[in-house]
Amino acid sequence: MPPRWKSTDQHDLVERPSRKRPLPADPYEVPDEDDAIPSAKRQRRQPEDGGTPSKRNATPRKQVDFLQRDLASVPEEPESPTEQTPSKKRIGRPPKARTGGTPSGKPSTPSALRKKQVDETPIKLKGISGVDTPGRRGIADRSARRKSARALIDRVLEGAVSDDEDEEQQIAREIYESSEEEEEGDTHQENLADQQAELAATTPSKTGRGRGRGGRPPGSARRKKSPTPPRDLPPHEQYFYQNKPGSNKTSNNTLSSLDLLTHEEYFSLLRNLGQDPHEKHIEALQSQHAASFPQWAFELSQGFSVCLYGYGSKRRILHQFAEYLFSSSGGSNDTNNNTTIIMINGHTRTLTFREILTTISAAIDPTFRLPSGNPLAMIQNLFTLLSSSFSQKPARITLLLSSLDSPFSPLRKPQTQSLLAHLSSHPAISLACTVDTPNFPLLWDSSLRSSFNFAFHDCTTFADHSKELDVVDEVHELLGRMGKRAGGKEGVAFVLRSLPENARKLFGLIVGEVLVAFEDGGGGGGGGGSSGAGEFAAGGEGPGVEYRMLYNKAVEEFICSSEMAFRTLLKEFHDHQIITSHKDSIGTEYLSLPFRKEELESILEELMS
Amino acid sequence: MAETHDENPVLSEEDDHRVFYIFNPRAGLHTSLPQEKTARPVKKRRVTSKRAWSVSAADHAGVAPHAEEETETTTAVAATAAFSQLFGGKESVEAAGLRRQVFDTAWPVLDGRIKNVLREANRTTLEDVSSFIRDAEGDATRGTRIPAGFIITGPNIASQDLLFEQLSEALGKATQARFVRLRAAGAPNLKAALKKVIRDATAQVSLDGGDGDEDTEVALGRDGRKYLDYDLEGLHAFLGVQQDSSRRVVVAFEDSEAFESSLLTDLLGLFHSWQGRIQFSVLFGIATSVELFQARLLKSTARQLFGAKFDVVQADLVLDNVFKSAIAGTQATLRLGPTLLRSLLDRQRDQVAGIRVFISSIKYAYMCHFYANPLSVLLADEKSLTRQLLQPEHIQAVRTLVSFKAHVEAAVDARQLNHAQLLVEDDGYLVRQMVEQRQKKQDYLMQLLRSLHLLTSMDLVPGRFTDLYVAALAGGLDLTPTIDGIKRLGADDVPALINRLLTAIRTGSPDLDLPGWEDEAEELISSLCEIRDEIEALAEQAQEKGQQALKSKFTAQSKVLRTTVIAQKVQLSQDTAKLTDEDKAFGKAIDALVDLLTHHIYSDPVDSLFLHEAWAYDAEAPYRDVFVPRPGTTFERALTRPHAYLGCECCSKANGTLSATLPTTCILYRLYLETGSLVNVADLWSAYYALVGEDSVDGGLGEREALVQFYHGLAELRLMGFVKSSKKKADHVAKVKWLL
């Protein structure tokens, strides 16, 4: 706690007991110096309020509201130091000069609160492992609450709030109200009657106006959430809780201190990691699923489509199922075998529906060339082919489609789904697919679902998805660490080939400089560029080279003669996203390349050759 | 890649990066098409040369077997494949094969009936629409407007498919029109819609190479002129060649609400302007109401239409009919039990699942029963069910049945000790009893269906047949719900009721496939006739005496409530109105009728019968699991309590808490549950590492190793759609799932 705060709070602490005495039942204790205003108001309003004066300030927000009204309408209030220019401060935009009462309060609020917020995550994590010290937390909360009350009042008195302060205000309010919640628990019983009475007594117009600024009816005040998430909320409540504006405060920690994995490191570590302790159990689970192969095969033969869902990669299961189908279809020699099994890896991003159709048609009759065109027309042609081939040789196609709902796969598109449903509704084509996301039923409406005719099976395997996923790229993409580059090293070569000689030379120059910077900085972690080092390292990219320096070198090497030309060349690189540029805090521009050192080296080699 | 735990050598890494291949392990390698794509998922660049499938290469690799002499049909192959053997593999192949055979004969019968019902259901609609389209031509009031049929299909889009299929058949027959079905998904814009219309109308296999945007010319006319394939002129020329007297094209918009109004406007405008040359008619499948649909059209467009509205038989009614023929009908080999039926019907009502889902569910119940119940072999006909086929396991299985136990206990209670003892001890006796049960089952079903038929034909019971049937199976059936109704009938109504009953007995019910049973019910018929005659005679007598109508002691009018005011107090008293002799006789006759019907209309609950397990299927769980999956729960369970699946000891200790032994994704998922809508990956990582890292109690992973696991878990979370990248803050990801 910053000591500055202590001094402002000091007289609160002293005065508090005396304030509390007259209003013992009121949990919505308002910090003191401002109490003067409400109480004055209370006195003023007493007759018309029907004898429940203390309840006027049932919620802090409300209190704040009528505080404003008071300031506007009752300027003759004597004592408060905060009401110097009261009438102008209503709802008040733009910010007026700071009021005398809170000279130090405002600036310190953000830092103090942010500090507290940063501390919060560890607390949460402790909570998970069951360590929680409610006593200490309670104390901390209480003082935090006082501070936040201060902050709230300050805000009101100041009138305007700039945007970035808004969040702090939010937190302040939350802290304040959360402690209310706790206190309220004790006094809840007696309060209830009072509140009801108060509710009845409040004139509707008043509450209406009060609510205008985001306040809620007094009765609902206790539902206000605390900054630490309440446990055991139903999922939908949790959604609204977590998505309300300003609630998603997270720490500012980044992964900058952590050296992210490269593909090479990932795979070498993975190899050394040894066996998963659950290997045996996963195997057992697999074999359990394998026991239902005959059942699935039966379902397929009866015109159902089989859909396997559940956590874990189902690739192996599907593969084993294919083997089972293959062996059970009786084809010990190929002539007997009229069942064609087509495996489709749905997780590949380049899959197109047309290719599936072409494969099927090739499987039915290799001599037939399916005319490409509109997929729907292709399906019709395929069906014609199927029915014509029925006469000579019954064809039965089994499609085994993995990861039907993969977010990367084009199969997920609604049009493709309806085409697929159409395809699978043909009696000679059966479909078994696996899905990986829990919300896959949303892919199909009732019409699609009935033409798919799905039989769903829980097929939780716990097997890892390492085959379907490029883990490192996935994570880096998720973290936004993978600059969208033109297909890696090869892409660069491709881009450069289409560029003029000058541009190639310039790129070679940049690569060389960046590599030098790599050497200077001792690898990726340290970073090369003087002041931008930390930044670049955080970006997961190589070190940067200074723009000005690079320009000078380019001029020296006769790559370009003017900055204009230099810019033009760089723009080409920018367009292909093979370089990135940053400005550091003093405005120096740095250029860097979104590649790893090894890649840069090979690019340079290629350029030189 | 770490391929160590993969004991299957065939499953090579190569497979994962091929987009698709034809599975054929015997070829050593998978027989794959030559231009298989080995695109790694990372690369997003399009592989350009992927279209030219070389046929000869595929041939060479033996992709498609050449078997000209092989004329076996697929179904025949399927039929030979028996079910897997039950009793832990001890069931004989013959028994398993017989089960399959019974299934293969039982289902198609039912399937045919269901299809028939469905076809019948839409018949009136089909006829109406056909005649409308046919007559619209001659209708002078129409002018140049396009005949438009608005078919109110209701919200159940799943059943529309069938309707439009039938429509296309019926209209093709009735009007020689060319029928084109448009779905919003298949016709995203005007060009695509026109292409589809022309293609379907000309019924020509489109040979346009390349993508849908390429415009090719097709020769349609006689003179070999080529037209763009979205040019209606081409269609006109084509129809001109065909020499059809009527150049009609019927375009059906199946899900008209899903079409964009501007597209509809354009299409209709075009059709209208071609109306003189090509006779377009349009049909709209409408889920909401014609008014709403019209509101979406421009007034000028609406003015171009000449419409009529058609209602489709509501799904409820179709469902009832399917139910009667497939579930309740005598043709049904298998009886579905009340619990299952109840949930099936509820699902139809609550989720508008569509009739096809319902049929699938019935089929699945059949499949389950014959696949998994060894006693289902008892449903085979007598010729194929020989004594040799019944293994000791079958006998054993029968003796463990609940109904067997109940049966024996009942025998003991009835002092038939000998019978009970033989059942338990003598296999031969038991088998004879089992054979007898077949007849008893038939009798039971007949009784049940006849009773139901009589009850429904009385027209006195409220509620639907389905509910009545389910209730009868669950709790038995008697006359109780109708007794009051019968007693309240007047003298004129009773003979009518009796006549209805007599007709019911004589004709049976074609819906239920129940033949009349006049021969077997002579006694009932004669008694009914007697009562009817008696009542009619009484009515005549009464009329002669000048009495207005016969009253019985049961009718409401016979009781009179008297209000007497005595000394300013109101006295209420009930008085039985004076009944004449005829009235009394009438009452007696009604009593006799009720007695008679009570005697004949009854049924026991299905599970009261010995051996009902062999022919009644009432398991709800497989149905629910297979048709109404709950993936959220499944994922939740797998991720929060992995030991429920893995059965490992290490994780079951950590029930509900975090533990380092949990699979990585499970740990991350738990941490994920604690986060807000933005997740700081750095914090997630430190929390994770604190748990499994070197400093933790039971962890001990090095930082890099832990990071590998962490990466893995995070990637899986992304794959399952729990997180997505966020640009709000550095190293943050957004939470996307709250409700599993």
PDB file of C-alpha atoms in Angstrom, chain B residues 40-239:
ATOM      1  CA  ARG B  40       1.584 -30.537 -44.962  1.00  0.00           C
ATOM      2  CA  PRO B  41      -1.137 -28.700 -43.172  1.00  0.00           C
ATOM      3  CA  VAL B  42       1.165 -25.802 -42.514  1.00  0.00           C
ATOM      4  CA  LYS B  43       1.468 -24.720 -46.017  1.00  0.00           C
ATOM      5  CA  LYS B  44      -1.451 -22.868 -47.240  1.00  0.00           C
ATOM      6  CA  ARG B  45      -0.308 -22.526 -50.750  1.00  0.00           C
ATOM      7  CA  ARG B  46      -2.496 -24.258 -53.180  1.00  0.00           C
ATOM      8  CA  VAL B  47      -1.092 -27.235 -54.875  1.00  0.00           C
ATOM      9  CA  THR B  48      -1.735 -26.349 -58.414  1.00  0.00           C
ATOM     10  CA  SER B  49      -1.521 -29.470 -60.452  1.00  0.00           C
ATOM     11  CA  LYS B  50      -3.851 -31.770 -58.718  1.00  0.00           C
ATOM     12  CA  ARG B  51      -6.641 -32.309 -61.129  1.00  0.00           C
ATOM     13  CA  ALA B  52      -5.200 -34.659 -63.630  1.00  0.00           C
ATOM     14  CA  TRP B  53      -5.793 -38.045 -62.158  1.00  0.00           C
ATOM     15  CA  SER B  54      -3.997 -40.468 -64.285  1.00  0.00           C
ATOM     16  CA  VAL B  55      -6.332 -43.288 -64.845  1.00  0.00           C
ATOM     17  CA  SER B  56      -3.855 -45.804 -66.029  1.00  0.00           C
ATOM     18  CA  ALA B  57      -1.686 -45.408 -62.991  1.00  0.00           C
ATOM     19  CA  ALA B  58      -4.579 -45.967 -60.698  1.00  0.00           C
ATOM     20  CA  ASP B  59      -5.439 -48.998 -62.688  1.00  0.00           C
ATOM     21  CA  HIS B  60      -1.969 -50.271 -62.442  1.00  0.00           C
ATOM     22  CA  ALA B  61      -1.993 -49.935 -58.731  1.00  0.00           C
ATOM     23  CA  GLY B  62      -5.032 -52.120 -58.579  1.00  0.00           C
ATOM     24  CA  VAL B  63      -7.329 -49.555 -57.100  1.00  0.00           C
ATOM     25  CA  ALA B  64     -10.541 -50.814 -58.422  1.00  0.00           C
ATOM     26  CA  PRO B  65     -11.000 -54.517 -58.595  1.00  0.00           C
ATOM     27  CA  HIS B  66     -12.286 -55.851 -61.853  1.00  0.00           C
ATOM     28  CA  ALA B  67     -14.823 -58.468 -61.206  1.00  0.00           C
ATOM     29  CA  GLU B  68     -17.187 -58.784 -64.062  1.00  0.00           C
ATOM     30  CA  GLU B  69     -18.323 -62.219 -63.047  1.00  0.00           C
ATOM     31  CA  GLU B  70     -19.145 -61.062 -59.579  1.00  0.00           C
ATOM     32  CA  THR B  71     -22.821 -60.300 -59.680  1.00  0.00           C
ATOM     33  CA  GLU B  72     -23.629 -60.597 -56.058  1.00  0.00           C
ATOM     34  CA  THR B  73     -25.534 -57.640 -54.796  1.00  0.00           C
ATOM     35  CA  THR B  74     -24.393 -55.718 -51.824  1.00  0.00           C
ATOM     36  CA  THR B  75     -27.332 -56.724 -49.767  1.00  0.00           C
ATOM     37  CA  ALA B  76     -26.647 -60.347 -50.398  1.00  0.00           C
ATOM     38  CA  VAL B  77     -23.131 -59.879 -49.155  1.00  0.00           C
ATOM     39  CA  ALA B  78     -24.438 -58.120 -46.133  1.00  0.00           C
ATOM     40  CA  ALA B  79     -26.885 -60.876 -45.458  1.00  0.00           C
ATOM     41  CA  THR B  80     -24.238 -63.506 -45.339  1.00  0.00           C
ATOM     42  CA  ALA B  81     -22.246 -61.561 -42.847  1.00  0.00           C
ATOM     43  CA  ALA B  82     -23.610 -62.773 -39.561  1.00  0.00           C
ATOM     44  CA  PHE B  83     -23.729 -60.818 -36.368  1.00  0.00           C
ATOM     45  CA  SER B  84     -20.916 -61.262 -33.963  1.00  0.00           C
ATOM     46  CA  GLN B  85     -21.388 -64.165 -31.633  1.00  0.00           C
ATOM     47  CA  LEU B  86     -22.800 -63.433 -28.234  1.00  0.00           C
ATOM     48  CA  PHE B  87     -22.615 -65.314 -24.934  1.00  0.00           C
ATOM     49  CA  GLY B  88     -19.004 -64.267 -24.795  1.00  0.00           C
ATOM     50  CA  GLY B  89     -18.383 -65.824 -28.174  1.00  0.00           C
ATOM     51  CA  LYS B  90     -20.027 -69.133 -27.306  1.00  0.00           C
ATOM     52  CA  GLU B  91     -23.060 -68.546 -29.412  1.00  0.00           C
ATOM     53  CA  SER B  92     -23.056 -70.732 -32.459  1.00  0.00           C
ATOM     54  CA  VAL B  93     -22.537 -69.202 -35.852  1.00  0.00           C
ATOM     55  CA  GLU B  94     -25.887 -70.559 -36.943  1.00  0.00           C
ATOM     56  CA  ALA B  95     -27.724 -68.810 -34.151  1.00  0.00           C
ATOM     57  CA  ALA B  96     -25.981 -65.549 -34.888  1.00  0.00           C
ATOM     58  CA  GLY B  97     -26.698 -65.988 -38.562  1.00  0.00           C
ATOM     59  CA  LEU B  98     -30.318 -66.705 -37.826  1.00  0.00           C
ATOM     60  CA  ARG B  99     -30.606 -63.526 -35.836  1.00  0.00           C
ATOM     61  CA  ARG B 100     -29.271 -61.632 -38.772  1.00  0.00           C
ATOM     62  CA  GLN B 101     -31.664 -63.403 -41.052  1.00  0.00           C
ATOM     63  CA  VAL B 102     -34.631 -62.565 -38.888  1.00  0.00           C
ATOM     64  CA  PHE B 103     -33.580 -58.964 -38.894  1.00  0.00           C
ATOM     65  CA  ASP B 104     -33.098 -58.953 -42.604  1.00  0.00           C
ATOM     66  CA  THR B 105     -36.569 -60.279 -43.185  1.00  0.00           C
ATOM     67  CA  ALA B 106     -38.301 -58.290 -40.494  1.00  0.00           C
ATOM     68  CA  TRP B 107     -37.116 -54.830 -41.309  1.00  0.00           C
ATOM     69  CA  PRO B 108     -37.767 -54.598 -45.051  1.00  0.00           C
ATOM     70  CA  VAL B 109     -41.404 -55.541 -44.504  1.00  0.00           C
ATOM     71  CA  LEU B 110     -41.775 -52.691 -42.141  1.00  0.00           C
ATOM     72  CA  ASP B 111     -39.753 -50.367 -44.277  1.00  0.00           C
ATOM     73  CA  GLY B 112     -42.038 -50.984 -47.206  1.00  0.00           C
ATOM     74  CA  ARG B 113     -45.077 -50.279 -45.121  1.00  0.00           C
ATOM     75  CA  ILE B 114     -43.619 -47.069 -43.819  1.00  0.00           C
ATOM     76  CA  LYS B 115     -42.747 -45.877 -47.275  1.00  0.00           C
ATOM     77  CA  ASN B 116     -46.244 -46.663 -48.343  1.00  0.00           C
ATOM     78  CA  VAL B 117     -47.695 -44.657 -45.507  1.00  0.00           C
ATOM     79  CA  LEU B 118     -45.512 -41.723 -46.371  1.00  0.00           C
ATOM     80  CA  ARG B 119     -46.497 -41.862 -49.971  1.00  0.00           C
ATOM     81  CA  GLU B 120     -50.158 -42.020 -49.085  1.00  0.00           C
ATOM     82  CA  ALA B 121     -49.859 -39.200 -46.632  1.00  0.00           C
ATOM     83  CA  ASN B 122     -49.054 -36.582 -49.237  1.00  0.00           C
ATOM     84  CA  ARG B 123     -51.335 -37.899 -51.888  1.00  0.00           C
ATOM     85  CA  THR B 124     -54.096 -35.345 -51.607  1.00  0.00           C
ATOM     86  CA  THR B 125     -51.626 -32.513 -51.636  1.00  0.00           C
ATOM     87  CA  LEU B 126     -49.940 -33.959 -54.668  1.00  0.00           C
ATOM     88  CA  GLU B 127     -53.194 -34.313 -56.509  1.00  0.00           C
ATOM     89  CA  ASP B 128     -54.267 -30.802 -55.664  1.00  0.00           C
ATOM     90  CA  VAL B 129     -51.021 -29.310 -56.801  1.00  0.00           C
ATOM     91  CA  SER B 130     -50.998 -31.295 -60.009  1.00  0.00           C
ATOM     92  CA  SER B 131     -54.488 -30.291 -60.921  1.00  0.00           C
ATOM     93  CA  PHE B 132     -53.748 -26.680 -60.113  1.00  0.00           C
ATOM     94  CA  ILE B 133     -50.721 -26.658 -62.377  1.00  0.00           C
ATOM     95  CA  ARG B 134     -52.662 -28.445 -65.075  1.00  0.00           C
ATOM     96  CA  ASP B 135     -55.661 -26.190 -64.911  1.00  0.00           C
ATOM     97  CA  ALA B 136     -53.726 -22.990 -64.614  1.00  0.00           C
ATOM     98  CA  GLU B 137     -52.946 -23.074 -68.279  1.00  0.00           C
ATOM     99  CA  GLY B 138     -56.514 -22.864 -69.377  1.00  0.00           C
ATOM    100  CA  ASP B 139     -57.437 -20.328 -66.778  1.00  0.00           C
ATOM    101  CA  ALA B 140     -58.232 -17.137 -68.619  1.00  0.00           C
ATOM    102  CA  THR B 141     -58.178 -15.005 -65.521  1.00  0.00           C
ATOM    103  CA  ARG B 142     -54.535 -15.696 -65.095  1.00  0.00           C
ATOM    104  CA  GLY B 143     -53.323 -13.533 -67.929  1.00  0.00           C
ATOM    105  CA  THR B 144     -49.599 -13.690 -68.194  1.00  0.00           C
ATOM    106  CA  ARG B 145     -49.091 -14.250 -64.550  1.00  0.00           C
ATOM    107  CA  ILE B 146     -47.037 -17.200 -63.391  1.00  0.00           C
ATOM    108  CA  PRO B 147     -48.987 -19.950 -61.695  1.00  0.00           C
ATOM    109  CA  ALA B 148     -47.583 -20.272 -58.212  1.00  0.00           C
ATOM    110  CA  GLY B 149     -48.367 -22.960 -55.695  1.00  0.00           C
ATOM    111  CA  PHE B 150     -47.681 -22.070 -52.096  1.00  0.00           C
ATOM    112  CA  ILE B 151     -47.190 -25.247 -50.177  1.00  0.00           C
ATOM    113  CA  ILE B 152     -47.370 -24.752 -46.473  1.00  0.00           C
ATOM    114  CA  THR B 153     -44.988 -27.368 -45.245  1.00  0.00           C
ATOM    115  CA  GLY B 154     -44.720 -26.178 -41.693  1.00  0.00           C
ATOM    116  CA  PRO B 155     -41.516 -25.772 -39.810  1.00  0.00           C
ATOM    117  CA  ASN B 156     -40.383 -29.320 -40.275  1.00  0.00           C
ATOM    118  CA  ILE B 157     -37.896 -28.929 -43.081  1.00  0.00           C
ATOM    119  CA  ALA B 158     -36.675 -32.450 -42.575  1.00  0.00           C
ATOM    120  CA  SER B 159     -39.848 -33.825 -44.080  1.00  0.00           C
ATOM    121  CA  GLN B 160     -39.855 -31.477 -47.056  1.00  0.00           C
ATOM    122  CA  ASP B 161     -37.412 -33.546 -48.984  1.00  0.00           C
ATOM    123  CA  LEU B 162     -39.835 -36.390 -49.337  1.00  0.00           C
ATOM    124  CA  LEU B 163     -42.656 -34.117 -50.308  1.00  0.00           C
ATOM    125  CA  PHE B 164     -40.754 -32.478 -53.122  1.00  0.00           C
ATOM    126  CA  GLU B 165     -39.476 -35.780 -54.346  1.00  0.00           C
ATOM    127  CA  GLN B 166     -43.036 -36.980 -54.594  1.00  0.00           C
ATOM    128  CA  LEU B 167     -44.118 -33.741 -56.175  1.00  0.00           C
ATOM    129  CA  SER B 168     -41.525 -34.052 -58.870  1.00  0.00           C
ATOM    130  CA  GLU B 169     -42.698 -37.576 -59.571  1.00  0.00           C
ATOM    131  CA  ALA B 170     -46.362 -36.725 -59.558  1.00  0.00           C
ATOM    132  CA  LEU B 171     -46.084 -33.574 -61.609  1.00  0.00           C
ATOM    133  CA  GLY B 172     -43.858 -35.239 -64.116  1.00  0.00           C
ATOM    134  CA  LYS B 173     -46.545 -37.812 -64.605  1.00  0.00           C
ATOM    135  CA  ALA B 174     -49.575 -35.587 -64.486  1.00  0.00           C
ATOM    136  CA  THR B 175     -48.447 -32.656 -66.563  1.00  0.00           C
ATOM    137  CA  GLN B 176     -45.370 -33.788 -68.456  1.00  0.00           C
ATOM    138  CA  ALA B 177     -43.671 -30.820 -67.000  1.00  0.00           C
ATOM    139  CA  ARG B 178     -40.001 -30.609 -66.338  1.00  0.00           C
ATOM    140  CA  PHE B 179     -39.432 -30.341 -62.669  1.00  0.00           C
ATOM    141  CA  VAL B 180     -36.611 -28.376 -61.179  1.00  0.00           C
ATOM    142  CA  ARG B 181     -35.909 -28.297 -57.474  1.00  0.00           C
ATOM    143  CA  LEU B 182     -34.069 -25.313 -56.130  1.00  0.00           C
ATOM    144  CA  ARG B 183     -32.612 -25.054 -52.708  1.00  0.00           C
ATOM    145  CA  ALA B 184     -31.218 -21.821 -51.397  1.00  0.00           C
ATOM    146  CA  ALA B 185     -27.883 -23.420 -50.717  1.00  0.00           C
ATOM    147  CA  GLY B 186     -27.579 -24.668 -54.259  1.00  0.00           C
ATOM    148  CA  ALA B 187     -28.571 -21.421 -55.884  1.00  0.00           C
ATOM    149  CA  PRO B 188     -26.729 -18.583 -54.254  1.00  0.00           C
ATOM    150  CA  ASN B 189     -27.165 -16.112 -57.115  1.00  0.00           C
ATOM    151  CA  LEU B 190     -29.198 -15.553 -60.212  1.00  0.00           C
ATOM    152  CA  LYS B 191     -26.686 -17.118 -62.535  1.00  0.00           C
ATOM    153  CA  ALA B 192     -26.298 -20.240 -60.477  1.00  0.00           C
ATOM    154  CA  ALA B 193     -30.045 -20.543 -60.133  1.00  0.00           C
ATOM    155  CA  LEU B 194     -30.586 -20.180 -63.869  1.00  0.00           C
ATOM    156  CA  LYS B 195     -27.851 -22.671 -64.617  1.00  0.00           C
ATOM    157  CA  LYS B 196     -29.465 -25.133 -62.300  1.00  0.00           C
ATOM    158  CA  VAL B 197     -32.878 -24.549 -63.799  1.00  0.00           C
ATOM    159  CA  ILE B 198     -31.646 -25.035 -67.319  1.00  0.00           C
ATOM    160  CA  ARG B 199     -29.477 -27.978 -66.490  1.00  0.00           C
ATOM    161  CA  ASP B 200     -32.170 -29.807 -64.647  1.00  0.00           C
ATOM    162  CA  ALA B 201     -34.830 -28.924 -67.148  1.00  0.00           C
ATOM    163  CA  THR B 202     -32.800 -30.152 -70.046  1.00  0.00           C
ATOM    164  CA  ALA B 203     -31.725 -33.107 -67.946  1.00  0.00           C
ATOM    165  CA  GLN B 204     -28.376 -32.904 -69.533  1.00  0.00           C
ATOM    166  CA  VAL B 205     -25.217 -33.924 -67.875  1.00  0.00           C
ATOM    167  CA  SER B 206     -23.336 -30.743 -67.678  1.00  0.00           C
ATOM    168  CA  LEU B 207     -19.969 -31.040 -69.217  1.00  0.00           C
ATOM    169  CA  ASP B 208     -18.643 -27.661 -68.479  1.00  0.00           C
ATOM    170  CA  GLY B 209     -15.104 -27.978 -67.432  1.00  0.00           C
ATOM    171  CA  GLY B 210     -13.698 -25.940 -64.657  1.00  0.00           C
ATOM    172  CA  ASP B 211     -15.323 -23.974 -61.956  1.00  0.00           C
ATOM    173  CA  GLY B 212     -18.829 -22.716 -61.702  1.00  0.00           C
ATOM    174  CA  ASP B 213     -17.882 -19.263 -62.833  1.00  0.00           C
ATOM    175  CA  GLU B 214     -16.677 -20.341 -66.180  1.00  0.00           C
ATOM    176  CA  ASP B 215     -19.335 -19.860 -68.736  1.00  0.00           C
ATOM    177  CA  THR B 216     -19.592 -22.575 -71.241  1.00  0.00           C
ATOM    178  CA  GLU B 217     -21.821 -22.844 -74.175  1.00  0.00           C
ATOM    179  CA  VAL B 218     -24.060 -25.766 -74.672  1.00  0.00           C
ATOM    180  CA  ALA B 219     -25.689 -26.852 -77.839  1.00  0.00           C
ATOM    181  CA  LEU B 220     -29.333 -27.265 -77.141  1.00  0.00           C
ATOM    182  CA  GLY B 221     -31.225 -26.319 -80.220  1.00  0.00           C
ATOM    183  CA  ARG B 222     -31.754 -28.220 -83.395  1.00  0.00           C
ATOM    184  CA  ASP B 223     -29.593 -26.039 -85.510  1.00  0.00           C
ATOM    185  CA  GLY B 224     -26.552 -26.657 -83.386  1.00  0.00           C
ATOM    186  CA  ARG B 225     -26.467 -23.131 -82.175  1.00  0.00           C
ATOM    187  CA  LYS B 226     -24.711 -22.766 -78.890  1.00  0.00           C
ATOM    188  CA  TYR B 227     -26.091 -20.963 -75.912  1.00  0.00           C
ATOM    189  CA  LEU B 228     -24.637 -19.850 -72.669  1.00  0.00           C
ATOM    190  CA  ASP B 229     -25.692 -22.258 -70.012  1.00  0.00           C
ATOM    191  CA  TYR B 230     -27.615 -19.652 -68.111  1.00  0.00           C
ATOM    192  CA  ASP B 231     -29.467 -18.351 -71.104  1.00  0.00           C
ATOM    193  CA  LEU B 232     -33.137 -19.160 -71.060  1.00  0.00           C
ATOM    194  CA  GLU B 233     -33.108 -18.870 -74.802  1.00  0.00           C
ATOM    195  CA  GLY B 234     -31.229 -22.156 -74.750  1.00  0.00           C
ATOM    196  CA  LEU B 235     -33.942 -23.750 -72.714  1.00  0.00           C
ATOM    197  CA  HIS B 236     -36.485 -22.384 -75.109  1.00  0.00           C
ATOM    198  CA  ALA B 237     -34.655 -23.861 -78.031  1.00  0.00           C
ATOM    199  CA  PHE B 238     -34.331 -27.156 -76.259  1.00  0.00           C
ATOM    200  CA  LEU B 239     -38.016 -27.341 -75.502  1.00  0.00           C
TER     201      LEU B 239
END
